[in-house]
Amino acid sequence: RVRVAGGVLPAQQARRLAELAKEFGDGQLHVTTRQDVQLHDIDLGDTPTIMRRLMEVGLTSRGGGGNTVRNVAACPYAGVCPHECFDVTPFAQAVTGYLIGLTGSYNLPRKYKIAFSGCSADCALARVVDLGFIAETRDGQPGFRVFAGGGMGAKSRLADEFLDWTPVSECIRIAESLRRLFDRHGDRENRRRARLRYVFERMGLDAVREEFKRIREDVVNDGVPEWSGD
């Protein structure tokens, strides 16, 4: 399973995936609901070669499965939707770029899913993942409404509105703060109750917000960067 951050797949990367599927797999590419691309029927002995050839074009399978920071998804119409507040693709890619390099992103209590939507239509389903950002401009300044604690499955839960609004510069720090909170408070004994939404259920929204504030101070002090760009 290959990560495609924000669902953006340039032609060079798409060609490389096609080549690998034909050479090492069943000749088909399987696109997941979270914008990953899967190669099936791969021999274990071929995986180092496949991973090296993915890296040559800027792709990786790191965090594709397991208790990890999963692929950061974005609205499939990002950059072309006439209703979006702004293109959320750079933010999905920036959060990916920071979290993918952290050792702590690969030993979480359970998977950690993040999504970015460009408008209130929420095509990326930011309200039903662990951490969701929905673009909203206020007083001419681009920012996000932030939702957290959502998830699908047998005990599905709509995310709480975690932050009423925050400037776009905060997206990396928010994602890292909530990752640390999840790492610290997630249930590592009972897999069925290990997702972030159960932390919200157990602690309550107010307590989670207070813990988030404390962790965010540590995140800033540790030098986690703001997003900066055009």
mmCIF file of C-alpha atoms in Angstrom:
data_model
loop_
_atom_site.group_PDB
_atom_site.id
_atom_site.type_symbol
_atom_site.label_atom_id
_atom_site.label_comp_id
_atom_site.label_asym_id
_atom_site.label_seq_id
_atom_site.Cartn_x
_atom_site.Cartn_y
_atom_site.Cartn_z
ATOM 1 C CA ARG A 1 0.000 0.000 0.000
ATOM 2 C CA VAL A 2 1.598 3.210 -1.239
ATOM 3 C CA ARG A 3 0.826 6.599 0.281
ATOM 4 C CA VAL A 4 -0.438 9.314 -2.060
ATOM 5 C CA ALA A 5 -0.513 12.393 0.161
ATOM 6 C CA GLY A 6 -3.581 14.509 -0.491
ATOM 7 C CA GLY A 7 -4.532 12.240 -3.387
ATOM 8 C CA VAL A 8 -2.154 14.019 -5.784
ATOM 9 C CA LEU A 9 -0.406 11.614 -8.140
ATOM 10 C CA PRO A 10 1.833 13.203 -10.808
ATOM 11 C CA ALA A 11 2.274 11.369 -14.098
ATOM 12 C CA GLN A 12 5.815 10.202 -13.292
ATOM 13 C CA GLN A 13 4.610 8.526 -10.091
ATOM 14 C CA ALA A 14 1.566 6.993 -11.790
ATOM 15 C CA ARG A 15 3.785 5.492 -14.501
ATOM 16 C CA ARG A 16 6.146 4.039 -11.914
ATOM 17 C CA LEU A 17 3.247 2.407 -10.046
ATOM 18 C CA ALA A 18 1.965 0.918 -13.308
ATOM 19 C CA GLU A 19 5.423 -0.442 -14.132
ATOM 20 C CA LEU A 20 5.764 -2.060 -10.712
ATOM 21 C CA ALA A 21 2.303 -3.607 -10.864
ATOM 22 C CA LYS A 22 3.088 -5.190 -14.232
ATOM 23 C CA GLU A 23 6.567 -6.327 -13.277
ATOM 24 C CA PHE A 24 5.974 -7.576 -9.737
ATOM 25 C CA GLY A 25 2.221 -7.792 -9.114
ATOM 26 C CA ASP A 26 -1.022 -8.821 -10.779
ATOM 27 C CA GLY A 27 -0.874 -6.025 -13.352
ATOM 28 C CA GLN A 28 -3.539 -3.930 -11.671
ATOM 29 C CA LEU A 29 -3.505 -0.956 -9.306
ATOM 30 C CA HIS A 30 -6.082 -0.793 -6.535
ATOM 31 C CA VAL A 31 -7.074 2.673 -5.283
ATOM 32 C CA THR A 32 -8.295 2.807 -1.681
ATOM 33 C CA THR A 33 -10.906 5.074 -0.132
ATOM 34 C CA ARG A 34 -8.094 6.976 1.615
ATOM 35 C CA GLN A 35 -6.148 7.745 -1.557
ATOM 36 C CA ASP A 36 -3.536 5.030 -1.219
ATOM 37 C CA VAL A 37 -2.594 2.807 -4.154
ATOM 38 C CA GLN A 38 -2.172 -0.910 -3.511
ATOM 39 C CA LEU A 39 -0.107 -3.443 -5.442
ATOM 40 C CA HIS A 40 -1.373 -6.999 -4.998
ATOM 41 C CA ASP A 41 0.288 -10.433 -5.273
ATOM 42 C CA ILE A 42 3.764 -9.114 -4.465
ATOM 43 C CA ASP A 43 6.473 -11.622 -3.496
ATOM 44 C CA LEU A 44 8.140 -10.778 -0.201
ATOM 45 C CA GLY A 45 11.588 -11.040 -1.754
ATOM 46 C CA ASP A 46 10.740 -8.297 -4.258
ATOM 47 C CA THR A 47 9.658 -5.707 -1.697
ATOM 48 C CA PRO A 48 13.099 -4.080 -1.142
ATOM 49 C CA THR A 49 13.432 -3.495 -4.893
ATOM 50 C CA ILE A 50 9.892 -2.135 -5.106
ATOM 51 C CA MET A 51 10.462 0.204 -2.169
ATOM 52 C CA ARG A 52 13.678 1.560 -3.670
ATOM 53 C CA ARG A 53 11.992 2.192 -7.008
ATOM 54 C CA LEU A 54 9.105 3.937 -5.274
ATOM 55 C CA MET A 55 11.558 6.190 -3.451
ATOM 56 C CA GLU A 56 13.153 7.217 -6.756
ATOM 57 C CA VAL A 57 9.917 9.044 -7.647
ATOM 58 C CA GLY A 58 9.101 10.317 -4.163
ATOM 59 C CA LEU A 59 6.685 7.582 -3.059
ATOM 60 C CA THR A 60 6.743 5.388 0.026
ATOM 61 C CA SER A 61 4.777 2.611 1.698
ATOM 62 C CA ARG A 62 5.736 3.804 5.190
ATOM 63 C CA GLY A 63 2.688 3.945 7.439
ATOM 64 C CA GLY A 64 0.476 2.275 4.855
ATOM 65 C CA GLY A 65 -0.903 -0.109 7.485
ATOM 66 C CA GLY A 66 -0.683 -0.938 11.168
ATOM 67 C CA ASN A 67 -0.913 1.369 14.170
ATOM 68 C CA THR A 68 0.498 4.353 12.353
ATOM 69 C CA VAL A 69 -0.226 7.814 11.006
ATOM 70 C CA ARG A 70 -2.082 6.770 7.878
ATOM 71 C CA ASN A 71 -2.199 8.567 4.554
ATOM 72 C CA VAL A 72 -3.375 12.169 4.949
ATOM 73 C CA ALA A 73 -6.379 12.563 2.666
ATOM 74 C CA ALA A 74 -7.736 15.669 0.964
ATOM 75 C CA CYS A 75 -10.840 16.576 -0.994
ATOM 76 C CA PRO A 76 -10.647 14.838 -4.399
ATOM 77 C CA TYR A 77 -11.646 18.134 -6.041
ATOM 78 C CA ALA A 78 -8.992 20.206 -4.244
ATOM 79 C CA GLY A 79 -7.569 22.879 -6.510
ATOM 80 C CA VAL A 80 -10.378 22.720 -9.061
ATOM 81 C CA CYS A 81 -13.606 22.915 -7.021
ATOM 82 C CA PRO A 82 -15.380 26.250 -7.680
ATOM 83 C CA HIS A 83 -16.778 26.243 -4.132
ATOM 84 C CA GLU A 84 -13.577 25.669 -2.140
ATOM 85 C CA CYS A 85 -12.269 28.400 0.134
ATOM 86 C CA PHE A 86 -8.736 27.537 -0.960
ATOM 87 C CA ASP A 87 -6.722 24.548 -2.143
ATOM 88 C CA VAL A 88 -6.022 22.320 0.875
ATOM 89 C CA THR A 89 -3.491 20.091 -0.921
ATOM 90 C CA PRO A 90 -0.343 21.886 0.360
ATOM 91 C CA PHE A 91 -1.501 21.452 3.952
ATOM 92 C CA ALA A 92 -2.166 17.725 3.593
ATOM 93 C CA GLN A 93 1.290 17.331 2.094
ATOM 94 C CA ALA A 94 2.956 19.477 4.781
ATOM 95 C CA VAL A 95 1.393 17.461 7.603
ATOM 96 C CA THR A 96 2.500 14.290 5.831
ATOM 97 C CA GLY A 97 6.011 15.640 5.405
ATOM 98 C CA TYR A 98 6.355 16.307 9.122
ATOM 99 C CA LEU A 99 4.643 13.259 10.638
ATOM 100 C CA ILE A 100 6.090 10.657 8.286
ATOM 101 C CA GLY A 101 9.590 11.251 9.643
ATOM 102 C CA LEU A 102 8.726 10.719 13.317
ATOM 103 C CA THR A 103 9.497 7.412 15.000
ATOM 104 C CA GLY A 104 6.429 7.980 17.170
ATOM 105 C CA SER A 105 4.179 7.891 14.113
ATOM 106 C CA TYR A 106 4.671 4.127 13.775
ATOM 107 C CA ASN A 107 3.870 2.812 17.240
ATOM 108 C CA LEU A 108 0.530 4.353 18.154
ATOM 109 C CA PRO A 109 -2.267 2.618 20.073
ATOM 110 C CA ARG A 110 -4.152 2.341 16.770
ATOM 111 C CA LYS A 111 -4.254 4.025 13.365
ATOM 112 C CA TYR A 112 -4.461 7.828 13.205
ATOM 113 C CA LYS A 113 -6.376 9.255 10.241
ATOM 114 C CA ILE A 114 -6.302 12.880 9.102
ATOM 115 C CA ALA A 115 -8.307 14.595 6.349
ATOM 116 C CA PHE A 116 -8.566 18.071 4.787
ATOM 117 C CA SER A 117 -11.696 19.453 3.105
ATOM 118 C CA GLY A 118 -11.817 22.664 1.096
ATOM 119 C CA CYS A 119 -15.341 23.761 2.043
ATOM 120 C CA SER A 120 -18.323 22.899 4.220
ATOM 121 C CA ALA A 121 -19.463 20.183 1.788
ATOM 122 C CA ASP A 122 -16.661 18.144 3.408
ATOM 123 C CA CYS A 123 -15.897 15.845 0.479
ATOM 124 C CA ALA A 124 -12.858 14.461 2.360
ATOM 125 C CA LEU A 125 -15.109 13.366 5.271
ATOM 126 C CA ALA A 126 -13.159 15.337 7.857
ATOM 127 C CA ARG A 127 -15.996 14.885 10.353
ATOM 128 C CA VAL A 128 -15.620 11.101 10.545
ATOM 129 C CA VAL A 129 -11.858 10.712 11.039
ATOM 130 C CA ASP A 130 -9.526 11.149 13.998
ATOM 131 C CA LEU A 131 -8.545 14.678 12.963
ATOM 132 C CA GLY A 132 -10.291 16.723 10.308
ATOM 133 C CA PHE A 133 -9.638 20.191 8.905
ATOM 134 C CA ILE A 134 -12.352 22.098 7.005
ATOM 135 C CA ALA A 135 -11.229 25.239 5.206
ATOM 136 C CA GLU A 136 -12.884 28.499 6.170
ATOM 137 C CA THR A 137 -11.780 32.066 5.536
ATOM 138 C CA ARG A 138 -12.461 34.670 8.208
ATOM 139 C CA ASP A 139 -11.751 38.372 7.798
ATOM 140 C CA GLY A 140 -9.823 37.535 4.652
ATOM 141 C CA GLN A 141 -7.529 35.134 6.479
ATOM 142 C CA PRO A 142 -7.396 31.440 5.464
ATOM 143 C CA GLY A 143 -7.913 28.979 8.271
ATOM 144 C CA PHE A 144 -9.617 25.785 9.361
ATOM 145 C CA ARG A 145 -12.425 24.606 11.543
ATOM 146 C CA VAL A 146 -10.924 21.606 13.307
ATOM 147 C CA PHE A 147 -12.810 18.421 14.153
ATOM 148 C CA ALA A 148 -11.469 15.520 16.209
ATOM 149 C CA GLY A 149 -12.501 12.172 17.641
ATOM 150 C CA GLY A 150 -14.533 10.878 14.732
ATOM 151 C CA GLY A 151 -14.431 7.455 13.172
ATOM 152 C CA MET A 152 -16.302 4.770 11.287
ATOM 153 C CA GLY A 153 -16.751 1.105 12.176
ATOM 154 C CA ALA A 154 -18.942 -0.794 14.601
ATOM 155 C CA LYS A 155 -18.969 2.068 17.121
ATOM 156 C CA SER A 156 -18.942 4.956 14.661
ATOM 157 C CA ARG A 157 -18.849 8.509 15.985
ATOM 158 C CA LEU A 158 -19.100 11.965 14.483
ATOM 159 C CA ALA A 159 -16.133 14.131 15.372
ATOM 160 C CA ASP A 160 -16.478 16.937 17.888
ATOM 161 C CA GLU A 161 -15.828 20.485 16.760
ATOM 162 C CA PHE A 162 -12.480 20.725 18.491
ATOM 163 C CA LEU A 163 -11.415 24.235 17.491
ATOM 164 C CA ASP A 164 -13.896 26.776 16.180
ATOM 165 C CA TRP A 165 -11.233 28.220 13.866
ATOM 166 C CA THR A 166 -7.464 28.373 13.592
ATOM 167 C CA PRO A 167 -5.146 29.970 11.004
ATOM 168 C CA VAL A 168 -3.654 27.609 8.422
ATOM 169 C CA SER A 169 -0.199 28.102 9.923
ATOM 170 C CA GLU A 170 -1.211 25.888 12.878
ATOM 171 C CA CYS A 171 -2.073 22.700 10.965
ATOM 172 C CA ILE A 172 1.234 20.853 11.568
ATOM 173 C CA ARG A 173 1.325 21.730 15.262
ATOM 174 C CA ILE A 174 -2.287 20.642 15.745
ATOM 175 C CA ALA A 175 -1.689 17.310 14.004
ATOM 176 C CA GLU A 176 1.420 16.640 16.086
ATOM 177 C CA SER A 177 -0.227 17.713 19.360
ATOM 178 C CA LEU A 178 -3.135 15.353 18.834
ATOM 179 C CA ARG A 179 -0.767 12.562 17.798
ATOM 180 C CA ARG A 180 1.098 12.958 21.083
ATOM 181 C CA LEU A 181 -2.172 13.047 23.018
ATOM 182 C CA PHE A 182 -3.323 9.849 21.314
ATOM 183 C CA ASP A 183 0.036 8.185 21.930
ATOM 184 C CA ARG A 184 -0.168 9.093 25.619
ATOM 185 C CA HIS A 185 -3.826 8.308 26.341
ATOM 186 C CA GLY A 186 -4.890 5.715 23.784
ATOM 187 C CA ASP A 187 -5.790 2.233 25.051
ATOM 188 C CA ARG A 188 -2.914 -0.148 24.324
ATOM 189 C CA GLU A 189 -4.567 -3.111 26.066
ATOM 190 C CA ASN A 190 -7.921 -3.374 24.284
ATOM 191 C CA ARG A 191 -7.600 -3.062 20.512
ATOM 192 C CA ARG A 192 -11.347 -2.704 20.123
ATOM 193 C CA ARG A 193 -11.277 0.495 22.149
ATOM 194 C CA ALA A 194 -7.927 1.809 21.007
ATOM 195 C CA ARG A 195 -9.000 4.452 18.486
ATOM 196 C CA LEU A 196 -8.809 8.139 19.357
ATOM 197 C CA ARG A 197 -12.589 8.453 19.546
ATOM 198 C CA TYR A 198 -12.569 6.273 22.679
ATOM 199 C CA VAL A 199 -10.138 8.702 24.320
ATOM 200 C CA PHE A 200 -12.738 11.424 23.756
ATOM 201 C CA GLU A 201 -15.438 9.134 25.105
ATOM 202 C CA ARG A 202 -13.433 8.216 28.214
ATOM 203 C CA MET A 203 -11.971 11.626 29.082
ATOM 204 C CA GLY A 204 -14.673 13.943 27.782
ATOM 205 C CA LEU A 205 -14.254 16.806 25.329
ATOM 206 C CA ASP A 206 -13.315 19.468 27.889
ATOM 207 C CA ALA A 207 -10.585 17.324 29.455
ATOM 208 C CA VAL A 208 -9.186 16.423 26.040
ATOM 209 C CA ARG A 209 -9.055 20.098 25.098
ATOM 210 C CA GLU A 210 -7.177 20.957 28.302
ATOM 211 C CA GLU A 211 -4.672 18.159 27.717
ATOM 212 C CA PHE A 212 -4.296 19.283 24.103
ATOM 213 C CA LYS A 213 -3.438 22.820 25.244
ATOM 214 C CA ARG A 214 -0.722 21.512 27.565
ATOM 215 C CA ILE A 215 0.748 19.276 24.879
ATOM 216 C CA ARG A 216 0.628 22.066 22.301
ATOM 217 C CA GLU A 217 2.846 24.191 24.556
ATOM 218 C CA ASP A 218 5.378 21.349 24.559
ATOM 219 C CA VAL A 219 5.072 21.054 20.777
ATOM 220 C CA VAL A 220 5.896 24.744 20.331
ATOM 221 C CA ASN A 221 8.782 24.529 22.817
ATOM 222 C CA ASP A 222 10.132 21.475 20.978
ATOM 223 C CA GLY A 223 10.368 23.485 17.776
ATOM 224 C CA VAL A 224 7.602 21.839 15.767
ATOM 225 C CA PRO A 225 7.212 24.279 12.863
ATOM 226 C CA GLU A 226 4.284 26.344 11.763
ATOM 227 C CA TRP A 227 3.176 25.826 8.181
ATOM 228 C CA SER A 228 4.614 28.533 5.970
ATOM 229 C CA GLY A 229 3.972 28.981 2.292
ATOM 230 C CA ASP A 230 1.995 30.823 -0.327
#
